[in-house]
Short mmCIF file of C-alpha atoms in Angstrom, two decimals:
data_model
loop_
_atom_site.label_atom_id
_atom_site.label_comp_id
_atom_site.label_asym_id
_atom_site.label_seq_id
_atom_site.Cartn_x
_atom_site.Cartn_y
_atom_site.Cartn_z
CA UNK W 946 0.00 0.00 0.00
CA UNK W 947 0.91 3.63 -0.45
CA UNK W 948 2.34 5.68 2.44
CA UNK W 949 -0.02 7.91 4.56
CA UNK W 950 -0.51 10.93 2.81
CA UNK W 951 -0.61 12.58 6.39
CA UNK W 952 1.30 12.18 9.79
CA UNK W 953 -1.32 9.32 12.01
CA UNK W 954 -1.69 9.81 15.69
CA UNK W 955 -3.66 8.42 18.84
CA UNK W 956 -5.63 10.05 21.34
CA UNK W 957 -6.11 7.55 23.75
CA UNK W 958 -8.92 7.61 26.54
CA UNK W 959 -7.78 4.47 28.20
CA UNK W 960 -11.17 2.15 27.84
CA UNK W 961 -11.67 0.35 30.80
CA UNK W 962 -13.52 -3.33 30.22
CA UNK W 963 -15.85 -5.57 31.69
CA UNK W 964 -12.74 -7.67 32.79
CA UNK W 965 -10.27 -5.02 33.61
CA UNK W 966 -9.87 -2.08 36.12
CA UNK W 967 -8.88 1.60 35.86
CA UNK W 968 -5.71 0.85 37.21
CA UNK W 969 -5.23 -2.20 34.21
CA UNK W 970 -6.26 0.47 31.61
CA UNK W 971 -4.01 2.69 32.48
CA UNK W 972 -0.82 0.50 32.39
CA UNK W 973 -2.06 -0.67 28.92
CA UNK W 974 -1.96 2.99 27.38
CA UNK W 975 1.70 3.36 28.69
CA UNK W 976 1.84 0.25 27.02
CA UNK W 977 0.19 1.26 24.11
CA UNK W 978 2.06 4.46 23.62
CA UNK W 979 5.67 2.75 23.50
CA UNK W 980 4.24 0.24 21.33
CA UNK W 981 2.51 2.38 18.63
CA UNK W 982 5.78 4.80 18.64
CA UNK W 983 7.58 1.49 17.33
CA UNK W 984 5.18 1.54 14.40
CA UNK W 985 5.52 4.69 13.23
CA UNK W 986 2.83 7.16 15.18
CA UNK W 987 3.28 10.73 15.35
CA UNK W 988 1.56 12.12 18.67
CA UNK W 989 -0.16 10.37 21.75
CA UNK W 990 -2.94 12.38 23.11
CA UNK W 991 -4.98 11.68 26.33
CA UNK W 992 -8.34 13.03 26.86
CA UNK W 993 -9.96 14.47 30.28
CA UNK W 994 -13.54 12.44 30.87
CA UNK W 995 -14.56 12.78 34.40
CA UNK W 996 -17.18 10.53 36.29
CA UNK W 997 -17.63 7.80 33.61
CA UNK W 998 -16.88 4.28 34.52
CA UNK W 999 -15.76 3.11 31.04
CA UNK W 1000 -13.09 5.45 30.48
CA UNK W 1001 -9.97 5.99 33.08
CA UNK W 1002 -8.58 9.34 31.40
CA UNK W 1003 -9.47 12.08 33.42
CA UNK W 1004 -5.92 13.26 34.55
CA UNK W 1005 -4.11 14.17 30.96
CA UNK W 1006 -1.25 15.83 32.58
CA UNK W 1007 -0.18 12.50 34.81
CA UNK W 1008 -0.30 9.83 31.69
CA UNK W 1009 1.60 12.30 29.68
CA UNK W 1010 4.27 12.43 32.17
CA UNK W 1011 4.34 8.77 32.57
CA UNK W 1012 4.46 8.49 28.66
CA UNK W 1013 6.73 10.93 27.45
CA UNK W 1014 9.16 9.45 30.65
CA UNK W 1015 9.15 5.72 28.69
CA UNK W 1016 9.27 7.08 24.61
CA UNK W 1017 11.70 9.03 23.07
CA UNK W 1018 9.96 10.13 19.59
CA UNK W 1019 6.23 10.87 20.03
CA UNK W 1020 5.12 13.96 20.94
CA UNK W 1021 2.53 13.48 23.90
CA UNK W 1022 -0.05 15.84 24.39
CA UNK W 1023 -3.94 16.23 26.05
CA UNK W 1024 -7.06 15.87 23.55
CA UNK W 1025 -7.40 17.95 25.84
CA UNK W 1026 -7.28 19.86 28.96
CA UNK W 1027 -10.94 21.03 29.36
CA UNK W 1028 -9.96 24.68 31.18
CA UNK W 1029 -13.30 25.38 32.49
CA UNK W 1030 -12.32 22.49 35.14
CA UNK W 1031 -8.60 24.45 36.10
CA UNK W 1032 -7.73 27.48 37.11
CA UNK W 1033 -5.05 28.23 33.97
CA UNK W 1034 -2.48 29.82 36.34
CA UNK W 1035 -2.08 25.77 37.51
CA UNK W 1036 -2.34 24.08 33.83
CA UNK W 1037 0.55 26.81 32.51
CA UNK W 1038 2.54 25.28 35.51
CA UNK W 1039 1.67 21.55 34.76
CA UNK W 1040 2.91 21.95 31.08
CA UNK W 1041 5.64 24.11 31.30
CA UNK W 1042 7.23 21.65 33.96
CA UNK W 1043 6.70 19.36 31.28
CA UNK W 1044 7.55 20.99 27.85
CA UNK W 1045 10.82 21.97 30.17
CA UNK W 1046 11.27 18.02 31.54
CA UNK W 1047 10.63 16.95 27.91
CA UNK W 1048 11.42 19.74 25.78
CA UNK W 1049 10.13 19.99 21.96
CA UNK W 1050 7.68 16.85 22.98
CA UNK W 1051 4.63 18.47 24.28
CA UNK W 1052 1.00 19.20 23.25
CA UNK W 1053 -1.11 21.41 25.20
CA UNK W 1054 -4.80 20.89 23.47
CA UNK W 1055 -7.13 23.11 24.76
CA UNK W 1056 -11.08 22.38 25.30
CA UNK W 1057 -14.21 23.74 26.43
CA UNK W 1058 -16.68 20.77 26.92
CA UNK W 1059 -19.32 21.16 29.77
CA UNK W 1060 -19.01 18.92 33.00
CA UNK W 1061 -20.98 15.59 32.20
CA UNK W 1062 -23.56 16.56 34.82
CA UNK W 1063 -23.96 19.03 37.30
CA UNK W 1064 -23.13 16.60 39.75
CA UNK W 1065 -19.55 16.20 38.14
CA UNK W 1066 -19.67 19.48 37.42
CA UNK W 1067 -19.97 20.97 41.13
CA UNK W 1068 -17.48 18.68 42.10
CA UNK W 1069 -15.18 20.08 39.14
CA UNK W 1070 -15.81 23.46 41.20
CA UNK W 1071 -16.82 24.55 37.88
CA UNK W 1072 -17.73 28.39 37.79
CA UNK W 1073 -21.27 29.41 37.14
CA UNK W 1074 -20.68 31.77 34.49
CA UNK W 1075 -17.70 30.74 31.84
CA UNK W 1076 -15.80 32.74 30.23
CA UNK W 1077 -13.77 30.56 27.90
CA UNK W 1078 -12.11 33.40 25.53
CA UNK W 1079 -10.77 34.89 28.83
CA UNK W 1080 -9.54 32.43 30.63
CA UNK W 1081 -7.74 30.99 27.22
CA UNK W 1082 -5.97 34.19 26.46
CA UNK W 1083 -4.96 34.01 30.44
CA UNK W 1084 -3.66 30.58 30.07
CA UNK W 1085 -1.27 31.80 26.85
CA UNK W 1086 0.01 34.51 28.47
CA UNK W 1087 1.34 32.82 31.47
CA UNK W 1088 4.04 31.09 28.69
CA UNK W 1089 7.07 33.67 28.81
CA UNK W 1090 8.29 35.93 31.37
CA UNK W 1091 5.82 37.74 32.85
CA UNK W 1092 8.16 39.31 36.09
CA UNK W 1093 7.39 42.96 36.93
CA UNK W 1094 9.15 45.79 37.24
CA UNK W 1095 10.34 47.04 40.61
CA UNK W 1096 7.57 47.10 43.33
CA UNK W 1097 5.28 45.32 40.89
CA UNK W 1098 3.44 41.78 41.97
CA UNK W 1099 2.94 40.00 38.89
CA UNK W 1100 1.66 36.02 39.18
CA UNK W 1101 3.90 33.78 37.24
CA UNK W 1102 4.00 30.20 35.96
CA UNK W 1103 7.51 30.12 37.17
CA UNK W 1104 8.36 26.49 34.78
CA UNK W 1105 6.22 28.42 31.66
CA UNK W 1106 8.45 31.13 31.88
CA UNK W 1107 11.11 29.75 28.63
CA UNK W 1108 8.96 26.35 28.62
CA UNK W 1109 6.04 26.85 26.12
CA UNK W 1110 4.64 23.57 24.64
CA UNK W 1111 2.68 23.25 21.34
CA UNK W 1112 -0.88 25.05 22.12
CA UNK W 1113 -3.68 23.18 20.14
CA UNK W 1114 -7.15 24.54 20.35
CA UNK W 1115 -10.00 21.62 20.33
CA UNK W 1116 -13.38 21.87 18.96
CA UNK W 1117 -16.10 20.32 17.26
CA UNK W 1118 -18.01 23.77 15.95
CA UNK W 1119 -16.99 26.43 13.51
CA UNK W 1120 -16.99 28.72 16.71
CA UNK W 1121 -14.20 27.33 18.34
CA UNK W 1122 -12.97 27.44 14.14
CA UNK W 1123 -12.98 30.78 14.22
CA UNK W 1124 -11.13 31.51 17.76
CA UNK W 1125 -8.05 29.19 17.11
CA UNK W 1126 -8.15 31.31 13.65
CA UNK W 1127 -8.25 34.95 14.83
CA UNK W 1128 -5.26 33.44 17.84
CA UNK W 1129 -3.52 31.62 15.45
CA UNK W 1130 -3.60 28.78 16.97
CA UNK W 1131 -3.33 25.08 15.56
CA UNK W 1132 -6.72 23.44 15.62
CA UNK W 1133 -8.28 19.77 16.36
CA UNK W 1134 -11.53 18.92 15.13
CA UNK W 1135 -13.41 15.96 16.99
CA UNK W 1136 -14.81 14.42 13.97
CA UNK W 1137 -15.70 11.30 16.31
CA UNK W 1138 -17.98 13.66 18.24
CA UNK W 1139 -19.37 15.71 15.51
CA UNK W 1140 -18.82 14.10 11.78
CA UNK W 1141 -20.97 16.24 10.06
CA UNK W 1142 -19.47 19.98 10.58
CA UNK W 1143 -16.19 19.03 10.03
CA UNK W 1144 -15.90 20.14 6.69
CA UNK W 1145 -16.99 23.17 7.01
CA UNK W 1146 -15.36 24.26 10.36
CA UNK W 1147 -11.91 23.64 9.12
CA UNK W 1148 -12.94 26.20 6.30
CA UNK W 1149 -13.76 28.35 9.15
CA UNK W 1150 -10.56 27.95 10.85
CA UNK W 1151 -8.23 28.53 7.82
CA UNK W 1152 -10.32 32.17 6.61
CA UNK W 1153 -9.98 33.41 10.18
CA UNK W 1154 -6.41 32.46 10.69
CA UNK W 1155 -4.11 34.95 11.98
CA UNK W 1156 -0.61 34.68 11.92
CA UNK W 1157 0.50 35.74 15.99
CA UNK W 1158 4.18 34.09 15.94
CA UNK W 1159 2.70 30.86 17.47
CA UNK W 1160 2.27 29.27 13.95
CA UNK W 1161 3.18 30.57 10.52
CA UNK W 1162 0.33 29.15 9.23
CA UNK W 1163 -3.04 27.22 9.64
CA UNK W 1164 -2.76 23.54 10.90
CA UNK W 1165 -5.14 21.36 11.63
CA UNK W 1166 -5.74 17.58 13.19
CA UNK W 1167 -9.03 15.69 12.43
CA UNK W 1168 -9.83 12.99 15.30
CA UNK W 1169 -12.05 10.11 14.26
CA UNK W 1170 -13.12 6.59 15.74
CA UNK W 1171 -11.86 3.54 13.90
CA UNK W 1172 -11.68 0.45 14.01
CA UNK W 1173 -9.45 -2.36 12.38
CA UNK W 1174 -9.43 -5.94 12.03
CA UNK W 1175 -8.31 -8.81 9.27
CA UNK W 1176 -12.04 -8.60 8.08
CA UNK W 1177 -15.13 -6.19 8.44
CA UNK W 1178 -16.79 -8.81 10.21
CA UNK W 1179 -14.08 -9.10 12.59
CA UNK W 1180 -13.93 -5.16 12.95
CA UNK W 1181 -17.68 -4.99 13.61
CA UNK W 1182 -17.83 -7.39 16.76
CA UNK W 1183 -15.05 -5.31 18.13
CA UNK W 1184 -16.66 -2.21 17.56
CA UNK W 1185 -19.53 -3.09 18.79
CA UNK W 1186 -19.05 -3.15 22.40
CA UNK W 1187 -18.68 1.21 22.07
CA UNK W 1188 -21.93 0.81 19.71
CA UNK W 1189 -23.63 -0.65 23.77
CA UNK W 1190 -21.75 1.85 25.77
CA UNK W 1191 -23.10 4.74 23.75
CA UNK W 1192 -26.46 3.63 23.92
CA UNK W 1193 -26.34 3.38 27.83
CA UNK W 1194 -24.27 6.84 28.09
CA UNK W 1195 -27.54 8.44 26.04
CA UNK W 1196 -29.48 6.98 28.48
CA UNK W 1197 -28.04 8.24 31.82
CA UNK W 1198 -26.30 4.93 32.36
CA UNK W 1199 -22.72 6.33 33.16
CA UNK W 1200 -21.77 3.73 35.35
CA UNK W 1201 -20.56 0.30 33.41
CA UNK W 1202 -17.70 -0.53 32.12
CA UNK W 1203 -16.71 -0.55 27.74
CA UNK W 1204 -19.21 -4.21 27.21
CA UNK W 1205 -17.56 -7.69 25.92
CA UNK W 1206 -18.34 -8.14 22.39
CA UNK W 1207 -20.89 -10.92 23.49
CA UNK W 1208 -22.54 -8.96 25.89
CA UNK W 1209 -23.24 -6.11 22.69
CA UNK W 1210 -23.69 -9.22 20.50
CA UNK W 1211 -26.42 -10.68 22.82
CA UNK W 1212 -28.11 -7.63 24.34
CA UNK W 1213 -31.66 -6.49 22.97
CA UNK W 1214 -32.14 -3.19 21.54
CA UNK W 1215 -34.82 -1.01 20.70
CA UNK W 1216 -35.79 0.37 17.73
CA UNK W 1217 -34.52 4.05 19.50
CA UNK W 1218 -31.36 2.41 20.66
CA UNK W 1219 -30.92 1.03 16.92
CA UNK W 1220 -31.25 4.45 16.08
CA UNK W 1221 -28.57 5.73 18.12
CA UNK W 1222 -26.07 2.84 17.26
CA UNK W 1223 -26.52 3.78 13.26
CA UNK W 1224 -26.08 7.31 14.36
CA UNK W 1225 -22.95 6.52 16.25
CA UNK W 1226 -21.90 4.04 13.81
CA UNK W 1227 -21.49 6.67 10.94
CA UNK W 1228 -18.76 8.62 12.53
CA UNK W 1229 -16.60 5.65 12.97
CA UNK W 1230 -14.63 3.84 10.55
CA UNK W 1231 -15.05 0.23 10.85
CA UNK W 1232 -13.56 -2.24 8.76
CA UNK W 1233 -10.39 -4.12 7.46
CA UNK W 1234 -7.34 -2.35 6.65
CA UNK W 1235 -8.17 -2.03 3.39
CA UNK W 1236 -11.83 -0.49 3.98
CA UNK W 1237 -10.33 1.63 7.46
CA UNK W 1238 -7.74 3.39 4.95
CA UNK W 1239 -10.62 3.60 1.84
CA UNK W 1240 -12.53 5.48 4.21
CA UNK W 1241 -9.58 7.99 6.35
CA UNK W 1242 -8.05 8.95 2.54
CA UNK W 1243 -12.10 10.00 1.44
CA UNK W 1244 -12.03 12.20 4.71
CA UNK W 1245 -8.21 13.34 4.80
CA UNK W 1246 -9.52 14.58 0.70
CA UNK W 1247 -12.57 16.22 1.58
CA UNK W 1248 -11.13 17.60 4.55
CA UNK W 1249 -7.91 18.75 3.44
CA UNK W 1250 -6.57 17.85 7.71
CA UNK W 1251 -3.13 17.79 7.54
CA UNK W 1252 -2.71 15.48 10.56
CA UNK W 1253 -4.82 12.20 11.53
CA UNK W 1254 -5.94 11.54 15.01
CA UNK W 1255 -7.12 8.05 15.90
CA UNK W 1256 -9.28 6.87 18.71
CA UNK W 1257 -10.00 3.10 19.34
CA UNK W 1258 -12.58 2.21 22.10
CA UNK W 1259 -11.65 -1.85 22.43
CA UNK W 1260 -11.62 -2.86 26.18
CA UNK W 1261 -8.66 -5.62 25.07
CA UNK W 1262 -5.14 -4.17 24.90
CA UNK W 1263 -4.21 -6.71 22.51
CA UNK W 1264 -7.20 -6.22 19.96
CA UNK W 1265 -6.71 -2.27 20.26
CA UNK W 1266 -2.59 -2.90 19.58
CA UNK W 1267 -3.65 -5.22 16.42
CA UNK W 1268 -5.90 -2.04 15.48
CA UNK W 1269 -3.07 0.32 15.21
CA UNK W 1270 -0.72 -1.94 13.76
CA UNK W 1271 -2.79 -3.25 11.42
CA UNK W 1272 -3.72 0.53 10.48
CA UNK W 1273 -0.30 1.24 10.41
CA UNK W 1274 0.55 -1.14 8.05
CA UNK W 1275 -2.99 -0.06 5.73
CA UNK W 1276 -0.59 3.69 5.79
CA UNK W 1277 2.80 2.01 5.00
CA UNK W 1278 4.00 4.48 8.47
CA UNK W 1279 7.76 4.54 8.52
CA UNK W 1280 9.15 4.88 11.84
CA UNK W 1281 12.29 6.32 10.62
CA UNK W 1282 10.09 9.07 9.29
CA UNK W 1283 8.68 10.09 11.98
CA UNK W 1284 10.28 13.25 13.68
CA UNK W 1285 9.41 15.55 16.46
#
């Protein structure tokens, strides 16, 4: 097969299964990471879910230490930090400590995704009224030296001060587009969440852009769900344990683990939950290697995305490892290629 005609990535949420813990789920995306930088990956992200019992990601900055501590080539990053849930004074001091432990490694992506609940969310010590614009541009100006003259108090991220990692802005509408435009920012759209604005967000993003010094010029990640397996039989019972979890997570049921593939095979849906499955269904890729990589070049085309982000929600390390590698050989990655 022909090469990738873009850089492929992960952003990992570290699926926790019917027969595994939190605790297992984490080890396996360290495990994961080191393994998929052998074959060839470009960045490992980690997203920040909070209060859902399928999904042990909801500390971005801790697994990227621990990752970036056992690779040497990826760049590991957060899909993303959701700063309504931090004060940014403390994220500017969690990432520069970083970008200046691992330096030229590190992704900050930046998010604005509501609290699952208001349960989670008062617990998140989310405020009432958010102010996302504000409290990004606070976050970005905390990289650099921001010491006062004499007399003056000035608050500083004392590691952010000449340790500035890679700021990505995350979205999934052509507003947050438009604000990683006008602050020239590189931008990550969440294709898995939202397939059908895609498109016409990245236009958004590229028209607005505005060259600040961060970035010379627009650039832009596309995150989607895929699946792979020797056979689009074999790639459907795998993804169809995520197919169950969505279902339940539409229907307030937050607490169960990612489903075996013979508990989705077996359970009984509705007509409404068939509904949401074919709804969820269509923003995945699902497939062997040959239909997975059919499907990613139709969207890297249409989309013009000039990186690739992959998410895989399979409970087994092993089948999510044969995912990537089997994608990874559908791309042709190179290892020696890849560069930081």
């Amino acid at each position: 097969m022909t090469s990738a005609p873009v850089p492929l990535s992960v952003l990992d949420l570290a699926p926790v299964g019917a027969d595994s813990s939190p605790a297992e789920a984490l080890r396996d995306s360290v495990r994961l990471a080191r393994e998929v930088e052998a074959l060839g990956y470009h960045r490992y992200w980690f997203a920040e879910h909070h209060n859902v019992a399928s999904v042990a990601s909801c500390s971005p900055a801790v697994l990227i230490a621990a990752v970036a501590g056992v690779t040497t080539t990826l760049r590991v990053g957060s899909g993303g930090v959701m700063l309504p849930n931090h004060p940014p004074l403390v994220v500017a001091e969690q990432f520069g400590t970083l970008e200046a432990l691992h330096p030229g490694r590190i992704d900050l992506g930046i998010g604005r995704a509501p609290a699952a609940d208001p349960a989670t969310g008062a617990a998140l010590r989310r405020p009432e009224v958010e102010d996302f614009p504000a409290q990004l541009g606070e976050l970005l100006r905390n990289f650099g030296d921001r010491r006062g003259g004499d007399g003056e108090r000035v608050v500083s991220a004392v590691p952010a001060r000449d340790s500035r990692p890679q700021p990505w802005l995350l979205g999934v509408s052509r507003r947050s587009a438009a604000l990683a435009g006008m602050l020239g920012l590189p931008f990550a759209y969440a294709h898995h969440i939202n397939p059908q604005h895609a498109r016409p967000s990245l236009e958004v993003y590229r028209s607005a852009f505005r060259s600040t010094g961060l970035l010379p010029a627009p650039r832009t990640v596309i995150s989607v769900g895929a699946v792979c397996a020797e056979t689009d039989e074999a790639a459907r019972r795998l993804a169809a344990p995520a197919s169950l979890l969505y279902v339940r997570l539409r229907n307030g049921d937050r607490d169960r683990p990612l489903p075996s593939p013979q508990e989705a095979a077996d359970y009984p849906y509705t007509a409404d939950d068939l509904a949401l499955v074919a709804q969820q269904s269509a923003a995945r890729f699902v497939g062997s290697p040959e239909t997975v990589r059919a499907g990613l070049d139709q969207l890297i085309a249409t989309s013009g995305a000039d990186e690739l982000m992959v998410t895989t929600q399979v409970a087994g390390h092993e089948d999510r490892l044969r995912s990537y590698g089997l994608l990874a050989e559908a791309f042709a990655l190179d290892r020696a290629a890849v560069t930081v």
